[in-house]
Coordinates of C-alpha atoms in Angstrom, one line a residue:
Chain A
X297 CA -24.2 4.0 -27.6
X298 CA -27.2 4.6 -29.9
X299 CA -28.9 1.8 -31.8
X300 CA -29.7 2.4 -35.5
X301 CA -30.9 0.2 -38.3
X302 CA -28.2 -2.0 -39.7
X303 CA -26.7 -1.8 -43.1
X304 CA -29.0 -4.2 -45.1
X305 CA -25.9 -5.8 -46.6
X306 CA -24.5 -6.7 -43.2
X307 CA -26.0 -8.5 -40.2
X308 CA -23.0 -7.6 -38.0
X309 CA -23.6 -4.5 -35.9
X310 CA -21.5 -1.4 -36.7
X311 CA -19.5 0.0 -33.8
X312 CA -17.9 3.3 -34.0
X313 CA -14.7 3.4 -31.9
X314 CA -13.6 6.7 -30.3
X315 CA -10.3 6.5 -28.5
X316 CA -7.3 8.6 -27.7
X317 CA -4.4 7.7 -30.0
X318 CA -2.4 6.6 -26.9
X319 CA -5.0 3.9 -26.0
X320 CA -3.6 0.8 -27.7
X321 CA -6.9 -1.1 -27.8
X322 CA -5.3 -4.5 -27.4
X323 CA -8.6 -6.5 -27.8
X324 CA -9.6 -5.0 -31.2
X325 CA -9.2 -8.4 -32.9
X326 CA -11.6 -10.1 -30.6
X327 CA -14.2 -7.4 -30.9
X328 CA -13.9 -7.5 -34.7
X329 CA -15.2 -11.1 -34.7
X330 CA -18.5 -9.9 -33.3
X331 CA -18.8 -6.4 -34.7
X332 CA -18.0 -4.2 -37.7
X333 CA -15.5 -1.8 -36.1
X334 CA -15.2 1.7 -37.5
X335 CA -12.1 3.3 -36.0
X336 CA -11.4 6.8 -37.3
X337 CA -7.7 6.3 -36.3
X338 CA -7.7 3.5 -39.0
X339 CA -9.7 5.4 -41.6
X340 CA -11.2 8.8 -40.9
X341 CA -14.7 8.4 -42.4
X342 CA -17.7 7.4 -40.4
X343 CA -20.1 8.4 -37.7
X344 CA -22.2 5.4 -36.7
X345 CA -21.8 4.1 -33.2
X346 CA -19.7 5.1 -30.3
X347 CA -17.3 3.0 -28.3
X348 CA -15.0 4.7 -25.9
X349 CA -13.6 3.7 -22.5
X350 CA -12.8 5.7 -19.4
X351 CA -13.8 5.9 -15.8
X352 CA -14.3 9.7 -16.0
X353 CA -17.1 11.3 -18.0
X354 CA -15.7 14.8 -18.1
X355 CA -15.0 14.6 -21.8
X356 CA -18.7 13.9 -22.6
X357 CA -21.6 16.3 -23.0
X358 CA -24.0 14.5 -20.6
X359 CA -27.0 16.8 -21.0
X360 CA -26.8 16.4 -24.8
X361 CA -26.6 12.6 -24.3
X362 CA -29.6 12.6 -22.0
X363 CA -31.6 14.7 -24.5
X364 CA -30.8 12.3 -27.3
X365 CA -31.5 9.2 -25.2
X366 CA -27.9 7.9 -25.6
X367 CA -26.9 5.4 -23.0
X368 CA -23.4 5.8 -21.5
X369 CA -21.6 3.1 -19.7
X370 CA -18.2 3.6 -18.1
X371 CA -15.3 1.4 -17.2
X372 CA -15.4 1.8 -13.4
X373 CA -16.6 -1.8 -13.0
X374 CA -13.5 -3.1 -14.6
X375 CA -11.2 -0.4 -13.2
X376 CA -12.3 0.2 -9.7
X377 CA -10.2 -2.5 -8.0
X378 CA -7.0 -1.4 -9.7
X379 CA -7.7 2.3 -8.9
X380 CA -8.4 1.4 -5.3
X381 CA -5.1 -0.6 -5.1
X382 CA -3.1 2.3 -6.3
X383 CA -5.0 4.8 -4.0
X384 CA -4.1 2.7 -0.9
X385 CA -0.6 2.2 -2.2
X386 CA -0.2 6.0 -2.5
X387 CA -1.6 6.5 1.0
X388 CA 0.8 4.0 2.6
X389 CA 3.6 5.6 0.6
X390 CA 2.8 9.1 1.8
X391 CA 2.3 8.1 5.4
X392 CA 5.3 5.8 5.6
X393 CA 7.5 7.7 3.2
X394 CA 8.3 4.6 1.0
X395 CA 9.3 6.4 -2.2
X396 CA 11.3 9.1 -0.3
X397 CA 13.0 6.4 1.8
X398 CA 13.8 4.4 -1.4
X399 CA 15.5 7.6 -2.8
X400 CA 17.3 7.9 0.5
X401 CA 18.7 4.4 0.3
X402 CA 19.5 4.6 -3.4
X403 CA 21.5 7.7 -3.0
X404 CA 23.6 6.1 -0.3
X405 CA 22.4 8.3 2.6
X406 CA 21.4 5.4 4.9
X407 CA 25.0 4.4 5.5
X408 CA 26.1 8.1 5.7
X409 CA 23.5 9.8 7.8
X410 CA 21.7 7.0 9.8
X411 CA 18.0 6.6 10.3
X412 CA 15.3 7.9 8.0
X413 CA 12.6 10.1 9.6
X414 CA 9.5 8.7 11.3
X415 CA 6.4 7.6 9.3
X416 CA 2.8 7.4 10.4
X417 CA 0.6 4.4 11.3
X418 CA -2.5 3.7 9.2
X419 CA -4.6 2.3 12.0
X420 CA -6.9 4.8 13.7
X421 CA -6.5 7.3 10.9
X422 CA -9.8 9.1 10.0
X423 CA -10.2 8.6 6.2
X424 CA -12.6 10.9 4.4
X425 CA -13.7 9.4 1.0
X426 CA -14.8 12.0 -1.6
X427 CA -17.3 10.0 -3.8
X428 CA -18.3 6.6 -2.5
X429 CA -18.9 5.0 -5.9
X430 CA -17.3 1.8 -7.2
X431 CA -13.8 3.1 -6.6
X432 CA -14.5 4.8 -3.2
X433 CA -16.2 1.6 -1.9
X434 CA -13.2 -0.5 -2.9
X435 CA -10.9 2.0 -1.1
X436 CA -13.1 1.8 2.0
X437 CA -13.1 -2.0 2.0
X438 CA -9.2 -2.1 1.9
X439 CA -8.6 0.6 4.5
X440 CA -11.0 -0.9 7.0
X441 CA -8.6 -3.9 7.1
X442 CA -5.9 -1.5 8.2
X443 CA -8.0 -0.3 11.2
X444 CA -8.8 3.0 9.6
X445 CA -12.1 4.9 10.4
X446 CA -14.0 5.6 7.2
X447 CA -16.4 8.4 6.5
X448 CA -17.5 10.0 3.2
X449 CA -19.2 12.7 1.2
X450 CA -21.3 11.9 -1.9
X451 CA -24.1 13.4 -3.9
X452 CA -26.5 11.6 -1.7
X453 CA -26.3 9.6 1.6
X454 CA -26.0 5.9 0.9
X455 CA -28.5 3.4 2.3
X456 CA -28.2 2.3 5.9
X457 CA -26.4 -0.8 4.9
X458 CA -23.4 1.4 4.3
X459 CA -21.8 1.7 7.8
X460 CA -19.8 4.8 7.3
X461 CA -20.4 8.3 8.6
X462 CA -21.8 10.7 6.0
X463 CA -21.0 14.4 5.6
X464 CA -23.2 16.5 3.4
X465 CA -20.2 18.5 2.1
X466 CA -16.5 18.1 1.7
X467 CA -15.6 20.9 4.1
X468 CA -17.2 19.1 7.0
X469 CA -15.6 15.9 5.9
X470 CA -12.2 17.5 5.8
X471 CA -12.7 19.0 9.3
X472 CA -13.3 15.5 10.6
X473 CA -10.6 13.6 8.6
X474 CA -6.8 13.0 8.7
X475 CA -6.9 11.9 5.0
X476 CA -9.0 12.8 2.0
X477 CA -9.3 10.1 -0.7
X478 CA -10.5 11.9 -3.8
X479 CA -12.3 9.2 -5.9
X480 CA -15.2 11.1 -7.5
X481 CA -16.0 12.0 -11.1
X482 CA -15.0 15.4 -12.5
X483 CA -18.1 17.5 -13.3
X484 CA -19.0 21.2 -13.2
X485 CA -20.0 20.7 -9.6
X486 CA -16.8 18.9 -8.5
X487 CA -14.3 21.1 -10.4
X488 CA -11.8 22.3 -7.7
X489 CA -13.9 20.7 -5.0
X490 CA -10.7 20.5 -3.0
X491 CA -10.1 24.2 -2.7
X492 CA -8.1 26.2 -0.2
X493 CA -10.9 26.2 2.5
X494 CA -11.0 22.4 2.3
X495 CA -7.2 22.2 2.6
X496 CA -7.2 24.6 5.6
X497 CA -9.9 22.4 7.2
X498 CA -7.9 19.3 6.6
X499 CA -5.0 20.9 8.5
X500 CA -1.2 20.7 8.5
X501 CA -0.9 17.0 9.1
X502 CA -3.6 16.1 6.7
X503 CA -3.0 14.0 3.6
X504 CA -4.7 14.2 0.2
X505 CA -4.8 11.3 -2.3
X506 CA -6.2 11.9 -5.7
X507 CA -7.0 9.1 -8.1
X508 CA -9.9 10.9 -9.8
X509 CA -9.0 13.8 -12.1
X510 CA -6.4 16.6 -11.6
X511 CA -9.0 19.4 -11.7
X512 CA -10.8 18.1 -8.7
X513 CA -8.1 19.9 -6.7
X514 CA -7.1 23.5 -7.0
X515 CA -3.6 22.5 -8.0
X516 CA -2.0 25.9 -7.7
X517 CA -3.4 26.3 -4.1
X518 CA -2.3 22.8 -3.2
X519 CA 1.3 23.4 -4.3
X520 CA 1.3 26.5 -2.1
X521 CA -0.2 24.6 0.9
X522 CA 2.5 22.0 0.5
X523 CA 5.4 24.5 0.1
X524 CA 4.3 26.4 3.2
X525 CA 3.8 23.2 5.2
X526 CA 0.1 23.8 5.6
X527 CA -0.9 20.2 4.6
X528 CA 1.0 17.1 5.5
X529 CA 1.4 15.3 2.2
X530 CA -0.2 14.3 -1.1
X531 CA -0.3 11.2 -3.3
X532 CA -1.3 12.1 -6.8
X533 CA -2.1 9.9 -9.8
X534 CA -3.6 12.8 -11.7
X535 CA -2.8 16.5 -12.5
X536 CA -4.5 19.5 -14.0
X537 CA -2.3 19.7 -17.1
X538 CA -1.0 16.2 -17.7
X539 CA 1.7 15.2 -18.5
X540 CA 2.9 18.5 -17.0
X541 CA 3.5 18.3 -13.2
X542 CA 4.1 21.5 -11.1
X543 CA 7.9 21.6 -10.7
X544 CA 7.7 22.6 -7.0
X545 CA 6.4 19.0 -6.3
X546 CA 9.7 17.5 -7.5
X547 CA 11.5 18.9 -4.5
X548 CA 9.1 17.6 -1.9
X549 CA 9.5 14.3 0.0
X550 CA 5.9 14.4 1.2
X551 CA 4.5 14.2 -2.4
X552 CA 4.2 10.9 -4.3
X553 CA 3.8 11.4 -8.0
X554 CA 2.2 8.8 -10.3
X555 CA 1.8 9.3 -14.1
X556 CA -2.0 8.6 -14.3
X557 CA -1.4 4.9 -14.2
X558 CA -4.2 3.8 -11.8
X559 CA -5.8 1.5 -14.3
X560 CA -2.8 0.4 -16.2
X561 CA -2.5 -3.3 -15.5
X562 CA -3.0 -6.3 -17.9
X563 CA -5.7 -7.7 -15.6
X564 CA -7.6 -4.4 -15.9
X565 CA -7.4 -4.5 -19.7
X566 CA -8.8 -8.1 -19.6
X567 CA -11.7 -6.9 -17.4
X568 CA -12.3 -4.0 -19.7
X569 CA -12.4 -6.2 -22.7
X570 CA -15.0 -8.5 -21.0
X571 CA -17.1 -5.4 -20.0
X572 CA -17.1 -3.8 -23.4
X573 CA -17.9 -7.1 -25.2
X574 CA -20.7 -7.8 -22.7
X575 CA -22.2 -4.3 -23.1
X576 CA -22.1 -4.3 -26.8
X577 CA -23.8 -7.7 -27.0
X578 CA -26.3 -6.6 -24.4
X579 CA -27.0 -3.3 -26.3
X580 CA -27.7 -5.0 -29.6
X581 CA -29.8 -7.7 -27.9
X582 CA -31.9 -5.0 -25.9
X583 CA -30.6 -6.4 -22.6
X584 CA -29.6 -4.3 -19.6
X585 CA -26.2 -2.7 -19.6
X586 CA -23.6 -2.9 -16.9
X587 CA -21.9 0.3 -15.4
X588 CA -24.6 2.5 -16.9
X589 CA -24.1 6.2 -16.0
X590 CA -27.1 7.6 -14.3
X591 CA -28.0 11.2 -15.3
X592 CA -28.6 13.5 -12.3
Chain B
X294 CA 13.7 -10.3 32.7
X295 CA 14.8 -12.0 35.9
X296 CA 13.4 -11.1 39.3
X297 CA 15.9 -10.7 42.2
X298 CA 15.6 -9.4 45.7
X299 CA 15.4 -5.6 45.9
X300 CA 18.0 -3.4 47.4
X301 CA 16.8 -3.0 51.0
X302 CA 17.2 0.8 50.8
X303 CA 14.8 1.0 47.9
X304 CA 11.3 -0.3 47.3
X305 CA 11.4 0.6 43.6
X306 CA 12.4 -2.3 41.4
X307 CA 15.7 -2.0 39.5
X308 CA 15.5 -2.3 35.7
X309 CA 18.6 -2.8 33.7
X310 CA 18.2 -1.2 30.2
X311 CA 20.0 -2.7 27.3
X312 CA 19.6 -0.7 24.1
X313 CA 21.5 0.1 21.0
X314 CA 22.8 3.7 21.1
X315 CA 20.7 4.6 18.1
X316 CA 17.4 3.7 20.0
X317 CA 16.4 7.0 21.5
X318 CA 14.2 5.6 24.3
X319 CA 11.7 8.5 24.3
X320 CA 9.7 7.3 27.3
X321 CA 12.6 7.0 29.7
X322 CA 11.2 9.7 31.9
X323 CA 7.8 7.9 32.3
X324 CA 9.4 4.6 33.2
X325 CA 11.7 6.3 35.7
X326 CA 8.7 7.3 37.8
X327 CA 8.0 3.6 38.3
X328 CA 11.4 1.9 38.2
X329 CA 15.0 2.6 39.1
X330 CA 16.5 2.5 35.6
X331 CA 20.1 1.4 35.1
X332 CA 21.2 2.3 31.6
X333 CA 24.9 1.5 30.8
X334 CA 24.8 4.2 28.2
X335 CA 24.2 6.7 31.0
X336 CA 26.8 5.1 33.4
X337 CA 28.6 1.9 32.6
X338 CA 28.3 0.0 35.9
X339 CA 25.6 -2.5 36.7
X340 CA 24.2 -5.9 35.8
X341 CA 20.8 -6.2 37.5
X342 CA 17.8 -6.5 35.2
X343 CA 17.3 -6.5 31.5
X344 CA 15.1 -4.3 29.4
X345 CA 15.5 -4.4 25.6
X346 CA 13.0 -4.0 22.8
X347 CA 12.9 -5.6 19.4
X348 CA 10.7 -7.8 17.3
X349 CA 13.5 -10.1 16.4
X350 CA 15.2 -12.4 19.0
X351 CA 18.3 -13.3 16.9
X352 CA 20.5 -11.2 19.2
X353 CA 19.6 -13.4 22.3
X354 CA 21.0 -16.7 23.4
X355 CA 17.6 -18.4 23.7
X356 CA 18.8 -21.7 25.0
X357 CA 20.8 -20.0 27.8
X358 CA 17.7 -17.9 28.7
X359 CA 15.6 -21.1 28.9
X360 CA 18.2 -22.9 31.1
X361 CA 18.3 -19.9 33.5
X362 CA 14.5 -19.5 33.5
X363 CA 14.6 -16.0 32.1
X364 CA 11.3 -14.8 30.6
X365 CA 11.6 -13.0 27.3
X366 CA 8.9 -10.8 25.8
X367 CA 9.2 -9.1 22.5
X368 CA 7.7 -6.0 20.9
X369 CA 5.7 -7.7 18.1
X370 CA 2.4 -6.9 19.9
X371 CA 3.2 -3.2 19.6
X372 CA 5.0 -3.4 16.3
X373 CA 3.0 -5.9 14.2
X374 CA 0.4 -3.5 12.7
X375 CA 3.1 -1.0 11.6
X376 CA 5.2 -3.8 10.1
X377 CA 2.2 -5.2 8.3
X378 CA 1.3 -1.7 6.9
X379 CA 4.8 -1.4 5.5
X380 CA 4.8 -4.9 4.1
X381 CA 1.6 -4.3 2.2
X382 CA 2.9 -0.9 1.1
X383 CA 6.1 -2.5 -0.3
X384 CA 4.0 -5.1 -2.1
X385 CA 1.7 -2.5 -3.8
X386 CA 4.8 -0.5 -4.6
X387 CA 6.5 -3.4 -6.3
X388 CA 3.4 -4.6 -8.2
X389 CA 2.3 -1.2 -9.3
X390 CA 5.8 0.4 -9.6
X391 CA 4.9 3.4 -7.4
X392 CA 8.5 4.4 -6.4
X393 CA 9.8 3.8 -9.9
X394 CA 7.0 5.8 -11.5
X395 CA 7.6 8.6 -9.0
X396 CA 11.2 8.7 -10.1
X397 CA 10.0 8.7 -13.7
X398 CA 7.7 11.7 -13.1
X399 CA 10.3 13.6 -11.0
X400 CA 12.9 13.2 -13.7
X401 CA 10.6 14.8 -16.3
X402 CA 10.2 11.6 -18.4
X403 CA 6.4 11.5 -18.4
X404 CA 6.2 14.6 -20.6
X405 CA 9.1 13.4 -22.8
X406 CA 8.4 9.7 -23.3
X407 CA 4.7 9.1 -22.6
X408 CA 3.1 6.3 -20.6
X409 CA 4.9 4.4 -17.8
X410 CA 5.0 0.5 -18.2
X411 CA 2.1 -1.6 -16.9
X412 CA 1.8 -2.7 -13.3
X413 CA 0.0 -5.7 -11.8
X414 CA -3.3 -6.1 -10.0
X415 CA -3.3 -7.3 -6.4
X416 CA -6.7 -9.2 -6.6
X417 CA -6.3 -12.9 -7.3
X418 CA -2.6 -13.0 -6.5
X419 CA -1.5 -16.0 -4.5
X420 CA 0.3 -14.7 -1.4
X421 CA 2.6 -17.1 0.5
X422 CA 3.2 -15.9 4.1
X423 CA 6.4 -17.1 5.7
X424 CA 5.7 -17.1 9.4
X425 CA 2.1 -16.6 10.4
X426 CA 2.7 -14.9 13.7
X427 CA 1.5 -11.5 14.8
X428 CA 3.0 -9.8 11.8
X429 CA 2.1 -12.4 9.3
X430 CA -1.5 -12.5 10.5
X431 CA -1.9 -8.7 10.2
X432 CA -0.5 -9.0 6.6
X433 CA -3.0 -11.7 5.8
X434 CA -5.9 -9.6 7.2
X435 CA -4.9 -6.6 5.0
X436 CA -4.3 -8.6 1.8
X437 CA -7.6 -10.5 2.0
X438 CA -9.3 -7.1 1.6
X439 CA -7.6 -6.7 -1.7
X440 CA -8.9 -10.0 -3.0
X441 CA -5.6 -11.9 -2.6
X442 CA -5.5 -15.6 -1.9
X443 CA -3.5 -16.4 1.3
X444 CA -1.5 -19.4 2.2
X445 CA 1.4 -19.8 4.6
X446 CA 4.2 -21.9 6.1
X447 CA 5.0 -21.9 9.8
X448 CA 6.7 -24.1 12.4
X449 CA 3.3 -25.8 12.9
X450 CA 0.0 -25.8 11.2
X451 CA -2.4 -23.3 12.8
X452 CA -5.7 -24.4 14.3
X453 CA -8.7 -24.9 12.0
X454 CA -10.0 -21.5 12.7
X455 CA -7.2 -20.1 10.5
X456 CA -8.8 -20.4 7.1
X457 CA -5.5 -20.3 5.0
X458 CA -3.9 -23.2 3.1
X459 CA -0.8 -24.5 5.0
X460 CA 2.4 -25.8 3.4
X461 CA 4.9 -27.7 5.5
X462 CA 7.9 -26.1 3.9
X463 CA 8.7 -22.9 2.1
X464 CA 9.6 -24.6 -1.2
X465 CA 6.1 -26.0 -1.6
X466 CA 4.7 -22.6 -0.6
X467 CA 6.9 -20.8 -3.2
X468 CA 5.8 -23.3 -5.9
X469 CA 2.2 -22.3 -5.2
X470 CA 2.6 -18.6 -4.7
X471 CA 3.0 -15.4 -6.8
X472 CA 4.4 -13.5 -3.8
X473 CA 6.4 -14.5 -0.7
X474 CA 5.9 -12.3 2.3
X475 CA 8.8 -13.0 4.6
X476 CA 7.6 -12.2 8.2
X477 CA 9.3 -14.8 10.4
X478 CA 12.0 -14.5 13.1
X479 CA 15.6 -15.1 12.2
X480 CA 16.9 -18.3 13.9
X481 CA 19.4 -20.9 13.0
X482 CA 16.6 -22.8 11.2
X483 CA 15.4 -19.8 9.2
X484 CA 18.8 -18.4 8.2
X485 CA 18.7 -18.1 4.4
X486 CA 15.4 -19.9 4.3
X487 CA 14.8 -18.1 1.0
X488 CA 17.6 -19.7 -1.0
X489 CA 18.1 -20.2 -4.7
X490 CA 15.8 -23.3 -4.8
X491 CA 13.0 -21.3 -3.3
X492 CA 13.5 -18.4 -5.7
X493 CA 13.6 -20.7 -8.6
X494 CA 10.3 -22.3 -7.4
X495 CA 8.7 -18.8 -7.1
X496 CA 9.6 -18.1 -10.7
X497 CA 10.4 -15.2 -12.9
X498 CA 7.2 -13.2 -12.2
X499 CA 7.4 -13.9 -8.5
X500 CA 7.8 -11.2 -5.9
X501 CA 9.5 -11.3 -2.5
X502 CA 8.8 -8.9 0.3
X503 CA 11.0 -9.0 3.4
X504 CA 10.1 -7.3 6.6
X505 CA 11.8 -9.8 8.9
X506 CA 15.6 -9.9 8.9
X507 CA 18.0 -9.5 6.0
X508 CA 19.6 -12.9 6.6
X509 CA 16.3 -14.7 6.0
X510 CA 17.2 -14.4 2.3
X511 CA 20.4 -15.5 0.6
X512 CA 21.0 -11.9 -0.5
X513 CA 23.8 -12.6 -2.9
X514 CA 21.7 -15.2 -4.7
X515 CA 18.7 -12.8 -4.7
X516 CA 20.7 -10.1 -6.4
X517 CA 21.7 -12.5 -9.1
X518 CA 18.1 -13.7 -9.6
X519 CA 17.0 -10.1 -10.0
X520 CA 19.8 -9.1 -12.3
X521 CA 19.2 -12.1 -14.5
X522 CA 15.4 -11.4 -14.5
X523 CA 14.7 -14.8 -12.8
X524 CA 12.4 -13.2 -10.2
X525 CA 9.9 -10.4 -10.8
X526 CA 10.7 -8.0 -8.0
X527 CA 11.5 -7.4 -4.4
X528 CA 10.4 -5.0 -1.6
X529 CA 13.0 -5.0 1.2
X530 CA 13.0 -3.3 4.5
X531 CA 16.0 -5.4 5.8
X532 CA 19.3 -6.4 4.4
X533 CA 22.1 -8.8 5.4
X534 CA 24.7 -6.1 6.2
X535 CA 22.7 -3.0 7.2
X536 CA 23.1 -0.2 6.4
X537 CA 25.0 -1.5 3.4
X538 CA 22.7 -2.4 0.5
X539 CA 24.0 -4.3 -2.5
X540 CA 24.8 -1.7 -5.1
X541 CA 23.3 -3.7 -8.0
X542 CA 19.8 -3.1 -6.5
X543 CA 20.2 0.7 -7.0
X544 CA 19.9 0.2 -10.7
X545 CA 16.7 -1.8 -10.6
X546 CA 13.2 -0.4 -11.0
X547 CA 11.7 -3.7 -9.7
X548 CA 13.3 -3.3 -6.3
X549 CA 11.9 -1.1 -3.6
X550 CA 14.4 -0.4 -0.8
X551 CA 13.5 0.7 2.7
X552 CA 16.0 1.5 5.4
X553 CA 14.7 -0.9 8.2
X554 CA 11.9 1.5 9.1
X555 CA 9.0 -0.9 9.4
X556 CA 8.4 0.0 13.0
X557 CA 9.4 3.6 13.0
X558 CA 6.2 5.5 13.7
X559 CA 5.3 7.6 16.7
X560 CA 2.2 5.5 17.2
X561 CA 4.4 2.5 17.4
X562 CA 6.6 4.1 20.1
X563 CA 3.5 4.9 22.1
X564 CA 2.4 1.2 21.9
X565 CA 5.8 0.1 22.8
X566 CA 5.9 2.3 25.8
X567 CA 2.5 0.9 27.0
X568 CA 3.7 -2.7 26.4
X569 CA 7.0 -2.3 28.3
X570 CA 5.4 -0.5 31.2
X571 CA 2.6 -3.2 31.4
X572 CA 5.2 -6.0 31.3
X573 CA 7.5 -4.5 33.9
X574 CA 4.6 -3.9 36.3
X575 CA 3.2 -7.4 35.6
X576 CA 6.7 -9.0 36.1
X577 CA 7.2 -7.3 39.5
X578 CA 3.6 -8.2 40.6
X579 CA 3.9 -11.9 39.4
X580 CA 1.2 -11.4 36.8
X581 CA 1.2 -12.9 33.3
X582 CA 3.3 -11.2 30.7
X583 CA 2.2 -10.1 27.2
X584 CA 4.1 -11.1 24.0
X585 CA 6.0 -13.8 25.9
X586 CA 8.5 -15.7 23.6
X587 CA 7.7 -19.4 23.7
X588 CA 10.8 -21.6 23.6
X589 CA 10.7 -24.4 21.1

């Protein structure tokens, strides 16, 4: 967001809305009582202010924003609990085979073939969190209650108040984990951060959960590792070429596939509305913003 | 288990094994180094001691056991964490539609029809736990970490150290809950404890998770409530006539169906083995037993 002088005919700040056409923007009416909204999807003519919403920042030119002094806030404050809920749900699903067992029951196999194969306990599992930000921290909080053992990798080691073991790189984290929870932002540095060396280090019973962005994982390699039985399972909310999903995954019971829906709850939209309204008011009143992206 | 005089020719205690044929009893070899095992599924001729394993006690004549002074221990100590993991997994699945969304992705609908419908946040949901024993307590511990608000009903109010609101009956609990987690034992008193009045009290956005026994819920009524949209969703690990599941459920996206697999993990079998070995040794040494069933 960048502050400029207001149109002299109008005291209400102008806000330029940038959104994907699929984002329905349910709280537009409420925002329009506080701001003059310019939404190019309504009328394609204006360039004043910028209002988008996302957890990820991979669609923004961060260095250009830094050079121009543009502040960026993201939606992780509003979204992180919902994303963490789904991440934990995907993990339980992969370990206990919930979706696969549901297919087994629906297709009538329970009565025909007897018991469904064993699942795995959460307690005692070594969970490696890739990116201990808002989302990763919420994931850690939940999984501690299941008796999991948490460690993490992150750009920097967190302060001593964070009680989890730190690994300086994802390879060492994978070597010491049963599960990788991929919760970080997609940047040039994190593109394909889960590569074949990391998957080999995780091992054939290892599980990968991805609620970040598809391109954090080398998806082609991941499919091969799964097909060859060289990793134990995956729970994926994101894919490299959404909405296309590699067809090989459709045949696998140890893959749980979610259509990028980690943040799609009404409670999340309410929290997002509050956050956007708060930040716009704060911006135009020269007050501190919430969920400000820190440039490296 | 009932202690009797030993066969004079043999110092090793005799243990009579009672198990369903489908229970594979993987630690038989280890037990047989400590005890003389009599398993009627090996050779159908003996009546000495009793070794079964289950969380539920609905297959035992409790009043007859009490009259004869027979001690009963159950497996909830070994099983409760796994059952609680699955219970929470089923709840996240119902609220966030994980299994249904996985079907949506696998059938290729994501690319064809766009976004999957909204799910619901766990945080702030009022969770009513039916039976705050080993399993219910583990469920509460996990859901607190998601920001849920816990209350319960139970035969008696728990001591003040238990910080959750208590309701004396399930109807009042349902009136004040978004979700019922059914975790109690099946007895004469709890048969169909979730009846149509309770479902009506829970309301049309309410969710029921059952990891206890099928007959805790009036299943026919539940199916009608679901078909008419009068409750919001169900996650069921147990059914009234297993392995038969009401066919109407196969058509519903707001039902998650699990083939009575709450305890089926290798870690759980290990814990069960430890518990059985501990209790048999304790019994024959006149030491206190773990997971002893208290008669009412």
